[in-house]
Coordinates of C-alpha atoms and ligand atoms in Angstrom, one line a residue:
M11 CA 4.5 20.2 5.3
D12 CA 3.4 18.7 2.0
T13 CA 2.7 15.0 2.4
K14 CA 3.2 12.8 -0.6
I15 CA 0.6 10.1 -0.7
A16 CA 0.9 7.0 -3.0
R17 CA -0.7 3.6 -3.2
V18 CA 1.2 0.5 -4.0
E19 CA -0.8 -2.2 -5.7
D20 CA 2.1 -4.4 -6.6
V21 CA 5.7 -4.2 -5.3
Q22 CA 7.3 -4.9 -8.7
E23 CA 5.1 -2.7 -10.8
N24 CA 5.2 0.2 -8.3
I25 CA 8.8 -0.1 -7.3
H26 CA 9.5 3.5 -8.1
I27 CA 7.1 4.6 -5.3
I28 CA 8.9 2.4 -2.8
L29 CA 12.3 3.7 -4.1
E30 CA 11.2 7.3 -3.6
A31 CA 10.0 6.5 -0.1
A32 CA 13.3 4.8 0.6
E33 CA 15.1 8.0 -0.6
T34 CA 13.0 9.9 1.9
I35 CA 14.1 7.7 4.7
K36 CA 17.8 7.9 3.7
N37 CA 17.5 11.7 3.7
G38 CA 16.2 11.8 7.2
G39 CA 12.5 12.1 6.4
I40 CA 9.5 10.1 7.9
V41 CA 7.3 7.7 6.0
A42 CA 4.1 5.9 7.0
F43 CA 3.9 2.4 5.5
P44 CA 1.8 -0.7 5.8
T45 CA 2.7 -3.7 7.9
E46 CA 0.8 -6.9 8.6
T47 CA -0.1 -5.7 12.1
V48 CA -0.9 -2.0 11.8
Y49 CA 0.5 0.8 9.7
G50 CA 3.8 2.2 11.0
L51 CA 5.5 5.6 10.8
G52 CA 9.1 5.0 10.0
A53 CA 12.5 6.8 10.0
D54 CA 16.1 5.8 9.8
A55 CA 16.5 4.1 13.2
L56 CA 20.2 5.1 13.3
N57 CA 19.6 8.8 12.7
P58 CA 18.6 10.6 15.9
K59 CA 17.3 13.7 14.0
A60 CA 15.1 11.6 11.8
V61 CA 13.7 9.6 14.8
E62 CA 13.0 12.8 16.6
K63 CA 10.6 13.8 13.8
I64 CA 8.5 10.7 14.6
F65 CA 8.0 11.7 18.2
K66 CA 7.0 15.2 17.1
A67 CA 4.5 14.1 14.4
K68 CA 2.8 11.6 16.7
G69 CA 2.9 13.8 19.9
R70 CA 4.6 10.8 21.5
P71 CA 6.2 11.0 24.9
Q72 CA 10.0 10.7 24.7
D73 CA 10.2 8.0 27.3
N74 CA 8.4 5.5 25.0
P75 CA 11.0 3.5 22.9
L76 CA 10.4 2.6 19.3
I77 CA 10.5 -0.8 17.6
V78 CA 13.2 -1.3 15.0
H79 CA 12.1 -3.0 11.7
V80 CA 14.5 -5.1 9.7
F81 CA 14.2 -6.8 6.3
D82 CA 16.1 -10.0 7.1
K83 CA 17.1 -12.2 10.0
K84 CA 20.6 -10.8 10.2
I85 CA 20.6 -8.5 13.2
D86 CA 24.1 -9.0 14.7
E87 CA 25.0 -5.4 14.0
L88 CA 22.1 -4.1 16.2
V89 CA 22.2 -6.3 19.3
E90 CA 24.9 -7.5 21.7
S91 CA 23.9 -11.1 21.4
I92 CA 20.9 -13.2 20.4
P93 CA 19.9 -15.6 23.2
E94 CA 19.2 -19.2 22.0
I95 CA 15.5 -18.8 22.5
G96 CA 15.6 -15.7 20.3
K97 CA 17.3 -17.7 17.5
K98 CA 14.6 -20.3 17.6
L99 CA 11.8 -17.7 17.6
I100 CA 13.3 -15.8 14.8
D101 CA 13.5 -19.0 12.7
A102 CA 9.9 -19.9 13.6
F103 CA 8.1 -16.6 13.4
W104 CA 10.0 -14.0 11.3
P105 CA 8.8 -12.4 9.1
G106 CA 5.7 -12.0 11.4
P107 CA 4.0 -10.2 14.2
I108 CA 6.6 -10.6 17.0
T109 CA 9.0 -8.1 18.4
L110 CA 12.0 -9.4 20.4
I111 CA 13.6 -7.3 23.1
M112 CA 17.4 -7.7 23.3
K113 CA 20.4 -5.8 24.6
K114 CA 21.2 -3.2 22.0
K115 CA 24.6 -2.2 20.5
P116 CA 25.7 1.5 20.8
V117 CA 24.9 2.0 17.1
I118 CA 21.3 2.4 18.2
P119 CA 20.9 6.0 19.3
D120 CA 19.3 6.8 22.7
I121 CA 16.3 8.5 21.2
T122 CA 15.3 5.3 19.4
S123 CA 15.5 3.2 22.6
A124 CA 14.3 6.0 24.9
S125 CA 17.7 5.6 26.7
L126 CA 17.1 2.0 27.6
D127 CA 19.9 -0.5 27.1
T128 CA 17.6 -2.8 25.2
I129 CA 15.9 -2.6 21.8
G130 CA 12.8 -4.2 20.3
I131 CA 13.4 -5.7 16.8
R132 CA 11.0 -7.2 14.3
M133 CA 10.8 -8.3 10.7
P134 CA 7.3 -7.4 9.4
D135 CA 5.5 -9.8 7.1
N136 CA 4.6 -7.3 4.4
D137 CA 6.2 -7.1 1.0
I138 CA 6.0 -3.3 0.8
A139 CA 7.5 -2.9 4.3
L140 CA 10.3 -5.3 3.6
K141 CA 11.2 -3.7 0.3
L142 CA 11.1 -0.2 1.8
I143 CA 13.6 -1.3 4.6
E144 CA 15.8 -3.1 2.1
L145 CA 16.0 -0.1 -0.3
S146 CA 16.5 2.4 2.6
G147 CA 19.7 0.5 3.4
T148 CA 19.1 1.0 7.1
P149 CA 16.8 -0.4 9.8
I150 CA 13.6 1.5 10.2
A151 CA 12.3 2.7 13.6
A152 CA 8.5 2.7 13.5
P153 CA 5.7 3.1 16.0
S154 CA 2.2 2.7 14.9
A155 CA 1.2 5.5 12.5
N156 CA -1.5 7.1 14.6
I157 CA -1.6 10.3 16.7
S158 CA -0.5 9.1 20.2
G159 CA -3.4 7.7 22.2
K160 CA -5.7 7.0 19.2
P161 CA -6.4 3.4 18.0
S162 CA -3.7 2.3 15.5
P163 CA -4.5 2.6 11.8
T164 CA -5.0 -0.5 9.8
D165 CA -5.4 1.2 6.4
I166 CA -4.0 4.2 4.5
E167 CA -7.2 6.3 5.0
R168 CA -6.7 6.4 8.7
C169 CA -3.0 7.3 8.3
I170 CA -4.0 10.2 6.1
E171 CA -6.5 11.3 8.6
D172 CA -3.9 11.3 11.4
L173 CA -0.7 12.3 9.7
S174 CA -1.4 14.3 6.5
G175 CA 0.6 17.5 6.7
K176 CA 2.8 16.1 9.5
V177 CA 4.9 13.5 7.6
D178 CA 6.9 13.4 4.3
F179 CA 5.3 10.4 2.7
I180 CA 2.4 8.0 3.2
I181 CA 2.5 4.7 1.2
G182 CA -0.6 2.6 1.2
G183 CA -0.9 -1.1 0.6
S184 CA -3.7 -3.5 1.5
K185 CA -5.5 -3.4 4.9
S186 CA -3.4 -4.8 7.7
N187 CA -4.1 -8.4 8.0
V188 CA -3.5 -9.0 11.7
G189 CA -5.0 -5.8 13.0
V190 CA -3.4 -5.6 16.4
E191 CA 0.2 -4.7 17.0
S192 CA 3.0 -7.3 17.3
T193 CA 3.5 -9.4 20.4
I194 CA 6.4 -8.0 22.4
L195 CA 8.6 -10.6 24.1
D196 CA 11.4 -9.7 26.4
I197 CA 14.2 -12.3 25.9
T198 CA 16.7 -10.4 28.1
V199 CA 15.1 -12.2 31.0
D200 CA 14.7 -15.9 31.7
P201 CA 12.0 -17.1 31.4
P202 CA 11.1 -14.7 28.6
C203 CA 8.2 -12.4 29.4
I204 CA 5.4 -11.1 27.1
L205 CA 5.2 -7.3 27.5
R206 CA 2.4 -6.9 25.0
P207 CA 0.1 -9.7 23.7
G208 CA -0.3 -9.7 19.9
G209 CA -0.6 -11.8 16.8
I210 CA 1.8 -14.5 17.9
T211 CA 0.0 -16.0 20.9
L212 CA 1.1 -17.3 24.3
E213 CA 0.2 -20.8 23.2
M214 CA 2.3 -20.5 20.0
L215 CA 5.3 -19.3 22.1
R216 CA 5.0 -22.0 24.7
E217 CA 5.8 -24.5 22.0
Y218 CA 9.3 -23.2 22.2
D219 CA 9.6 -22.5 26.0
E220 CA 6.7 -23.6 28.2
R221 CA 7.7 -21.2 30.9
I222 CA 6.9 -18.1 28.8
Y223 CA 4.4 -15.9 30.6
I224 CA 2.5 -12.6 30.3
D225 CA 3.7 -9.6 32.4
P226 CA 0.8 -9.7 34.9
S227 CA 0.7 -5.9 35.2
I228 CA -0.5 -5.4 31.7
M229 CA -3.9 -7.2 31.8
E230 CA -5.2 -5.3 34.8
K231 CA -5.8 -1.7 35.5
S232 CA -2.4 -0.3 36.4
D233 CA -2.0 1.4 39.8
L234 CA 1.0 3.1 41.3
N235 CA 2.5 -0.2 42.3
S236 CA 2.4 -1.9 39.0
R237 CA 4.7 -0.7 36.3
P238 CA 4.4 -2.4 32.9
K239 CA 7.8 -3.2 31.5
A240 CA 6.9 -1.9 28.0
P241 CA 6.9 1.8 28.8
G242 CA 4.1 2.4 26.2
M243 CA 1.7 0.1 27.9
K244 CA 1.2 2.6 30.7
Y245 CA -0.3 5.3 28.5
K246 CA -4.0 5.7 27.8
H247 CA -4.2 4.0 24.4
Y248 CA -6.3 2.8 21.6
A249 CA -9.0 5.1 22.8
P250 CA -11.7 6.6 20.6
K251 CA -13.2 9.9 21.7
A252 CA -16.3 8.0 22.9
K253 CA -16.4 6.4 26.3
V254 CA -16.1 2.6 26.1
K255 CA -17.8 0.2 28.4
I256 CA -17.3 -3.6 28.3
I257 CA -20.2 -5.9 29.2
K258 CA -19.1 -9.4 30.2
G259 CA -21.4 -12.2 30.9
N260 CA -23.3 -15.1 29.2
R261 CA -25.0 -14.4 25.9
E262 CA -28.5 -13.8 27.1
K263 CA -27.6 -11.6 30.1
T264 CA -25.2 -9.6 28.0
I265 CA -27.8 -8.9 25.3
E266 CA -30.4 -8.0 27.9
K267 CA -28.1 -5.7 29.8
I268 CA -26.8 -3.9 26.7
N269 CA -30.3 -3.3 25.4
D270 CA -31.3 -1.9 28.9
L271 CA -28.3 0.4 28.9
V272 CA -29.0 1.6 25.4
Q273 CA -32.6 2.5 26.3
N274 CA -31.3 4.3 29.4
Y275 CA -28.6 6.3 27.6
I276 CA -30.9 7.2 24.7
E277 CA -33.5 8.6 27.2
N278 CA -30.7 10.7 28.6
G279 CA -30.0 12.1 25.1
L280 CA -26.8 10.2 24.4
K281 CA -25.9 8.6 21.1
V282 CA -24.9 4.9 21.7
G283 CA -22.8 2.5 19.8
I284 CA -22.7 -1.3 20.2
M285 CA -19.7 -3.4 19.3
T286 CA -20.7 -7.0 18.8
C287 CA -20.1 -10.1 16.6
R288 CA -21.9 -11.0 13.4
E289 CA -24.0 -13.7 15.2
R290 CA -25.7 -11.2 17.5
V291 CA -26.2 -8.0 15.4
K292 CA -29.9 -8.7 15.1
C293 CA -30.3 -9.1 18.9
Y294 CA -29.8 -5.4 19.6
N295 CA -31.9 -2.3 19.9
N296 CA -31.4 -0.7 16.5
N297 CA -31.7 2.8 17.8
A298 CA -28.1 2.3 18.6
E299 CA -25.2 2.4 16.0
I300 CA -24.3 -1.3 15.8
I301 CA -21.0 -2.5 14.4
S302 CA -20.2 -6.2 13.9
I303 CA -16.4 -6.8 14.0
G304 CA -16.6 -10.4 12.8
S305 CA -17.7 -13.8 13.7
E306 CA -17.4 -15.0 17.3
N307 CA -15.8 -18.1 15.9
N308 CA -13.0 -16.2 14.1
M309 CA -10.9 -14.2 16.5
Q310 CA -8.5 -13.3 13.7
E311 CA -11.3 -11.5 11.9
I312 CA -12.3 -9.7 15.2
A313 CA -8.6 -8.6 15.7
R314 CA -8.5 -7.3 12.1
N315 CA -11.6 -5.1 12.5
L316 CA -11.2 -3.9 16.1
F317 CA -9.3 -0.7 15.7
E318 CA -11.3 0.3 12.6
A319 CA -14.5 -0.2 14.5
L320 CA -13.4 2.0 17.4
R321 CA -12.5 4.7 14.9
S322 CA -15.7 4.5 12.9
F323 CA -17.8 4.9 16.1
D324 CA -16.1 8.3 16.4
D325 CA -17.0 9.1 12.8
R326 CA -20.6 8.5 13.8
N327 CA -20.2 10.8 16.7
V328 CA -21.2 8.2 19.3
D329 CA -21.0 9.3 22.9
I330 CA -20.7 5.9 24.4
I331 CA -19.7 2.5 23.0
L332 CA -21.0 -0.7 24.7
S333 CA -18.9 -3.6 23.7
E334 CA -19.3 -7.3 24.3
A335 CA -16.3 -9.0 25.9
F336 CA -14.4 -11.6 23.8
I337 CA -12.9 -14.8 24.9
E338 CA -9.4 -14.3 26.4
K339 CA -7.7 -17.2 24.5
G340 CA -5.3 -17.1 21.6
V341 CA -5.4 -13.7 19.9
G342 CA -8.4 -13.0 22.1
I343 CA -5.9 -12.1 24.8
A344 CA -4.5 -9.3 22.6
I345 CA -8.0 -8.2 21.6
M346 CA -9.2 -7.9 25.2
N347 CA -5.9 -6.2 26.2
R348 CA -6.6 -3.4 23.6
L349 CA -10.3 -3.2 24.4
K350 CA -9.8 -2.9 28.1
K351 CA -7.3 -0.1 27.6
A352 CA -9.8 1.6 25.2
A353 CA -12.4 1.3 28.0
A354 CA -10.0 2.5 30.7
Y355 CA -10.9 -0.8 32.4
D356 CA -14.6 0.0 32.7
I357 CA -16.0 -3.6 32.7
L358 CA -19.4 -4.5 33.9
E359 CA -19.3 -8.2 34.9
L360 CA -22.8 -9.8 35.0
Ligands
LIG254 O1 3.1 -4.2 15.3 C1 3.8 -3.4 15.8 O2 4.6 -3.6 16.7 C2 3.7 -2.0 15.2 C3 4.1 -2.0 13.7 C4 4.2 -0.6 13.1 O3 5.4 -2.6 13.6 N1 4.5 -1.0 16.0 C5 4.1 -0.6 17.2 O4 4.9 0.3 17.8 O5 3.1 -1.0 17.8 P1 4.5 1.2 19.0 O6 5.5 2.2 19.1 O7 3.1 1.7 18.8 O8 4.5 0.3 20.2 C6 5.8 -0.2 20.7 C7 5.7 -0.7 22.1 C8 5.5 0.4 23.1 O9 4.6 0.0 24.1 C9 6.9 0.5 23.7 O10 6.9 1.0 25.0 C10 7.4 -0.9 23.6 O11 6.9 -1.4 22.4 N2 8.9 -1.1 23.6 C11 9.7 -0.7 22.6 N3 11.0 -0.9 22.9 C12 11.0 -1.5 24.1 C13 12.0 -2.0 25.0 N4 13.3 -1.9 24.6 N5 11.6 -2.5 26.2 C14 10.4 -2.6 26.5 N6 9.3 -2.1 25.7 C15 9.6 -1.6 24.5
LIG255 MG1 1.3 2.5 19.1

């Protein structure tokens, strides 16, 4: 398949590109596009044949439902009803990185919701995405625009790498600002439950209902008894080719341990990567590939750079990535959730 690739600098000036992409969606094609969280791969959410193409292009398991993206807050045609808490959160956080799970109306085909009776809906905070949805004249179902299992793409280059030749259109905008996928909140239950931590944090949500909590099964290694309620959370995810190991402890011990491990792995002929923060780049053995993903005092910056760092270790053909642990507070909860999954829960606690 020929994939058309175009970059949008400015929505007004480049409106013809967005119009062409919207035509593609209307005609049942699939389009990768920027959002504030990560890039998405979209199709007409109400057209089963179009949605099926997404699953094919990504190699995505059919039991993993898609998120439906809308361009305004009017969603009555898609859901049975909007619980009171939903109305408040939509007012407070849309457009923004939160997906709300609600009971769906029959207009949403089974393939989009993976046959569940619920649907996740969000309004992305990105001008290109909003214009694309508006001009398409239909809600857009979109998972992250990566091959299933890989870290989500946060810029157009990574979309091209994964999807060129597999999709009709890739539109680029700026780098995704949040960097981790949206928070998923199930509001079909009371109290509402976070199925995936993301850009809108637990603390922010508790301002609206202090009983909101995180599905306990998603922060720990899943076993046969724990089944995350977001089907996608059970899959190996966010994983680079390299093995990832998290080292958790106080500063001095972490640095010492990582340097010891690096020495050891190098002696055994392995190429090692270290993922750290700006403040500590200089503390490490520079025979390793060292990537700083931001300041330890700026968790937003760390979130923004996390997936790109995992991918660039692969570009450097690293065999093993040793990562510092980050503080599990605020967006740090989402960061550690993704990192633990990338590491298949291989955490060395000092
Ligand atoms: O930020 C985001 O949410 C990005 C951008 C593109 O919007 N999208 C995204 O989609 O991360 P995806 O498909 O990579 O992840 C969607 C997650 C999956 O884990 C899926 O199982 C869960 O949402 N999900 C979707 N619908 C659900 C539902 N009705 N009930 C429970 N979980 C659901
Ligand atoms: Mg994904």
